[in-house]
mmCIF file of C-alpha atoms in Angstrom:
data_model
loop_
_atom_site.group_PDB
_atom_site.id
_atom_site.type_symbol
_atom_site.label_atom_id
_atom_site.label_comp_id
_atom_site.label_asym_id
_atom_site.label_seq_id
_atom_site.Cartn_x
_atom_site.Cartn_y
_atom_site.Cartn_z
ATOM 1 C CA UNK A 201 -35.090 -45.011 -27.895
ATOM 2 C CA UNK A 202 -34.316 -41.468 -26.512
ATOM 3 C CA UNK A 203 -36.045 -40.860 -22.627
ATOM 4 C CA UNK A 204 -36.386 -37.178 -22.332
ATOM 5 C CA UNK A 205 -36.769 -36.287 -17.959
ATOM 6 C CA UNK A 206 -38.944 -32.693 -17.294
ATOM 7 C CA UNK A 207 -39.189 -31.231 -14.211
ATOM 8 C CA UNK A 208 -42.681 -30.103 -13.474
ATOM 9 C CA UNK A 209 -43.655 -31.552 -16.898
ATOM 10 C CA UNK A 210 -47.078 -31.355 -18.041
ATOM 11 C CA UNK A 211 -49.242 -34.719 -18.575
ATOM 12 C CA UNK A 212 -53.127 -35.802 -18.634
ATOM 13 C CA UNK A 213 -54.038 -37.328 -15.466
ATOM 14 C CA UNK A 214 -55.631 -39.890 -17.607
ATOM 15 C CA UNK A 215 -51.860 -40.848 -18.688
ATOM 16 C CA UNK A 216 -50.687 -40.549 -14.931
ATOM 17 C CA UNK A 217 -53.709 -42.591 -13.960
ATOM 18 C CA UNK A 218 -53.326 -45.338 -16.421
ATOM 19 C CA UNK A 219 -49.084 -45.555 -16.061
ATOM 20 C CA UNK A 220 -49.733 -45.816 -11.839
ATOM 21 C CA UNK A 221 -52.164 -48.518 -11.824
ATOM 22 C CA UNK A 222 -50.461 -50.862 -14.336
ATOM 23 C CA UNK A 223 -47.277 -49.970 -12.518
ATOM 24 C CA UNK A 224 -48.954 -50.467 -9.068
ATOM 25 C CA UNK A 225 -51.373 -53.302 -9.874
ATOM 26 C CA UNK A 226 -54.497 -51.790 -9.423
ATOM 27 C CA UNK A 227 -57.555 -50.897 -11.850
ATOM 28 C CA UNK A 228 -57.079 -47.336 -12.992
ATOM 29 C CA UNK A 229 -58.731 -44.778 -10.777
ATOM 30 C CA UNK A 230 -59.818 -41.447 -11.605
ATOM 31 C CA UNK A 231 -57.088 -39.094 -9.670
ATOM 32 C CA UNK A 232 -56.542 -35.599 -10.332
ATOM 33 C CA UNK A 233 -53.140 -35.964 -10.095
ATOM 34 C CA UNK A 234 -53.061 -32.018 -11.897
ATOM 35 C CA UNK A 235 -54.549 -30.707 -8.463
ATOM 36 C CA UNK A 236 -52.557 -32.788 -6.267
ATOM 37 C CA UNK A 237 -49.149 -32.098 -7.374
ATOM 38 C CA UNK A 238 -49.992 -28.445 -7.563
ATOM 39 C CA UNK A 239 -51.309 -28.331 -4.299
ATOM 40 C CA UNK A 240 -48.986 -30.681 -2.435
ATOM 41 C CA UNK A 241 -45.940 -30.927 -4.372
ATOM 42 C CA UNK A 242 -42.603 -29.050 -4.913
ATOM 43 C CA UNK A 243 -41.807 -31.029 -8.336
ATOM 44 C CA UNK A 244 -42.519 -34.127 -10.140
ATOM 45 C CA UNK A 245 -40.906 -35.182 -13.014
ATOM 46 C CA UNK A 246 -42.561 -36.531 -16.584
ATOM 47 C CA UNK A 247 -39.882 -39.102 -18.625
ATOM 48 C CA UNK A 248 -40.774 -39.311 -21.663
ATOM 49 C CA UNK A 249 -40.323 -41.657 -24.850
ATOM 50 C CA UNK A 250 -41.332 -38.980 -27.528
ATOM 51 C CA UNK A 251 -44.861 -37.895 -26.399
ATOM 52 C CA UNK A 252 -45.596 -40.859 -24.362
ATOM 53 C CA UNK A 253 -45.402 -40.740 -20.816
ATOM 54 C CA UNK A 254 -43.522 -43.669 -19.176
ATOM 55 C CA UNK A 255 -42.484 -42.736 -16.105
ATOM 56 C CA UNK A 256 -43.264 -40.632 -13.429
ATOM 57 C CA UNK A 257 -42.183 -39.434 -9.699
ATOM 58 C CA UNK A 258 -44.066 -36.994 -7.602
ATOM 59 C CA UNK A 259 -41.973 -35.246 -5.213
ATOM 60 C CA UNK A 260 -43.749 -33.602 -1.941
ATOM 61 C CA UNK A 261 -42.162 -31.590 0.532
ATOM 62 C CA UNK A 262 -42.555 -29.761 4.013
ATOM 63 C CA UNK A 263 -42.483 -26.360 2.358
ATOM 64 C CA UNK A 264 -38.599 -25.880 4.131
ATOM 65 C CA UNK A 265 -35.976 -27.737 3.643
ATOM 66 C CA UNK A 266 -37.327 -31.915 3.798
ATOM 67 C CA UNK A 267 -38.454 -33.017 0.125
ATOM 68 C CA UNK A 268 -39.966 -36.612 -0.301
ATOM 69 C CA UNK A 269 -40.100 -39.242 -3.065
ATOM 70 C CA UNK A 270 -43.199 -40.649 -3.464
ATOM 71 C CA UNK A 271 -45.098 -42.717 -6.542
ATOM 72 C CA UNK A 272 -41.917 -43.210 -8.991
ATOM 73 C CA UNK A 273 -43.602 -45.829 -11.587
ATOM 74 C CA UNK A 274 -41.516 -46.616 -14.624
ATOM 75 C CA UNK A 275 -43.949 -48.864 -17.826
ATOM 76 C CA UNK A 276 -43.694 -52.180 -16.979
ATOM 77 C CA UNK A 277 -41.744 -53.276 -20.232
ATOM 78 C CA UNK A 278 -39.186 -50.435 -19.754
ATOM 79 C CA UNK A 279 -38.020 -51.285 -16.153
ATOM 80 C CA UNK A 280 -34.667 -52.158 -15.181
ATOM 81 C CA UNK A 281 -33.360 -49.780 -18.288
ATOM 82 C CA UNK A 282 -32.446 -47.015 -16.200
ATOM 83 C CA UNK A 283 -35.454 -44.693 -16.443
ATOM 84 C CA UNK A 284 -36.281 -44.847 -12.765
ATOM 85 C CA UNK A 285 -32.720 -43.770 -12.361
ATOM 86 C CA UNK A 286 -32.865 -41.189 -14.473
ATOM 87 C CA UNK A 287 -36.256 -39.689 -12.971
ATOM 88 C CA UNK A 288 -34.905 -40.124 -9.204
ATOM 89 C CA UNK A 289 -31.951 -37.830 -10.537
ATOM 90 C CA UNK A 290 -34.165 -35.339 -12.247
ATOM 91 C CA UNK A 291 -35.948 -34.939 -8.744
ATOM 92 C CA UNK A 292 -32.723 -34.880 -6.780
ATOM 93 C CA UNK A 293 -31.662 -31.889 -8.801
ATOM 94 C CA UNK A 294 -35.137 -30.263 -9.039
ATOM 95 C CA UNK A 295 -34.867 -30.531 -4.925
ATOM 96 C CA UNK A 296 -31.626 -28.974 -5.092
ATOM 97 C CA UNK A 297 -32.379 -26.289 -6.920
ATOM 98 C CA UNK A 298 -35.413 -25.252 -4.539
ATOM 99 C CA UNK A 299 -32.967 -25.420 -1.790
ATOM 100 C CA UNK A 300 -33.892 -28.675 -0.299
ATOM 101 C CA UNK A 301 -31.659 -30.152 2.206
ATOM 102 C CA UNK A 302 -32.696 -33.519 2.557
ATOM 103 C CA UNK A 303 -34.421 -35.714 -0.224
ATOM 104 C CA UNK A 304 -36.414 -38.843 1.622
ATOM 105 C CA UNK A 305 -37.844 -41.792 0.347
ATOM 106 C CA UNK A 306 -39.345 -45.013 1.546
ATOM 107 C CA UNK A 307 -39.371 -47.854 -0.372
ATOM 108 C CA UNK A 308 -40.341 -51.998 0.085
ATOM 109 C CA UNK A 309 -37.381 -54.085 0.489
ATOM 110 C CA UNK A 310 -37.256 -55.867 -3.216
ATOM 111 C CA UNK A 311 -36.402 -52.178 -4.053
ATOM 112 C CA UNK A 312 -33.148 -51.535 -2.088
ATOM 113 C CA UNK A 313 -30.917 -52.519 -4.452
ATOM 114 C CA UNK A 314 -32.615 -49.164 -6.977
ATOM 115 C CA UNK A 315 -32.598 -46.436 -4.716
ATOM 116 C CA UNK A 316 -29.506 -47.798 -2.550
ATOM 117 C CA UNK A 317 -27.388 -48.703 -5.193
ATOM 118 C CA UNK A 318 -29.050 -47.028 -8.317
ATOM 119 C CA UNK A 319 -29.697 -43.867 -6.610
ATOM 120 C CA UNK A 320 -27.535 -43.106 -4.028
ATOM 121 C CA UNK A 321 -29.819 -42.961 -0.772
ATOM 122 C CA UNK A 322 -28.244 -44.242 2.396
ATOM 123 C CA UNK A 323 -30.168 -45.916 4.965
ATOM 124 C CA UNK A 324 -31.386 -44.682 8.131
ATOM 125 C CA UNK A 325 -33.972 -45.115 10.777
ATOM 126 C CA UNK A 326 -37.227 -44.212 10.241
ATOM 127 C CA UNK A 327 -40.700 -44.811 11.928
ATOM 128 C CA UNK A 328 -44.172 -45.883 11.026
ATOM 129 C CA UNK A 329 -47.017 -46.098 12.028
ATOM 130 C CA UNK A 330 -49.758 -48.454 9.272
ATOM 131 C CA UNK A 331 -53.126 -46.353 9.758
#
């Protein structure tokens, strides 16, 4: 199977929709992901097993120099195969080319080992506040 990675690919939101709830466990909702990644977003990047979408990563950003990882979902049965890798690196490099300086992410602890390990982040501190 051949993953192709686009940055600023286009999709259906009904794809995007359908991909984040099975990956998040949630019924799918009707988001228009299309307005929200052009209206909040620097990048996001589409993966790709010939027209299907599998995987996905929205990357936000300050509008300067901070860029953020949020929502990377890989299908279910295609996990641990390196796609989330692959789409992490797409959005490292689409960051980089917009002349981002710093690429965050936050993540739940059984992911560590992906983005640590897998994707190069280091740790730091960070704060939050649950609203």
């Amino acid at each position: 199977m051949t993953i192709t990675y686009e940055w600023r690919g286009e999709f259906e939101n009904a794809a995007v929709n359908a991909l984040h709830a099975k990956g998040f466990g949630h019924r799918v909702l009707d988001v228009d992901w299309l307005e929200r990644v052009h209206r909040h977003s620097l990048g996001w990047v589409c993966a790709r097993s010939d027209s299907e979408l599998v995987g996905f990563v929205n990357i936000a950003w300050d509008g300067g120099v901070h860029a953020f990882i949020l929502d990377t979902v890989v299908r279910a049965d295609l996990r641990r195969s390196g796609i989330g890798v692959g789409l992490v690196d797409a959005a490292v490099r689409g960051a980089r080319a917009a002349n981002c300086e710093w690429l965050h992410v936050d993540f739940e602890d059984d992911l560590r080992a992906f983005y640590f390990d897998g994707c190069g982040f280091k740790p730091t501190t960070a704060g939050l506040i649950a609203l």
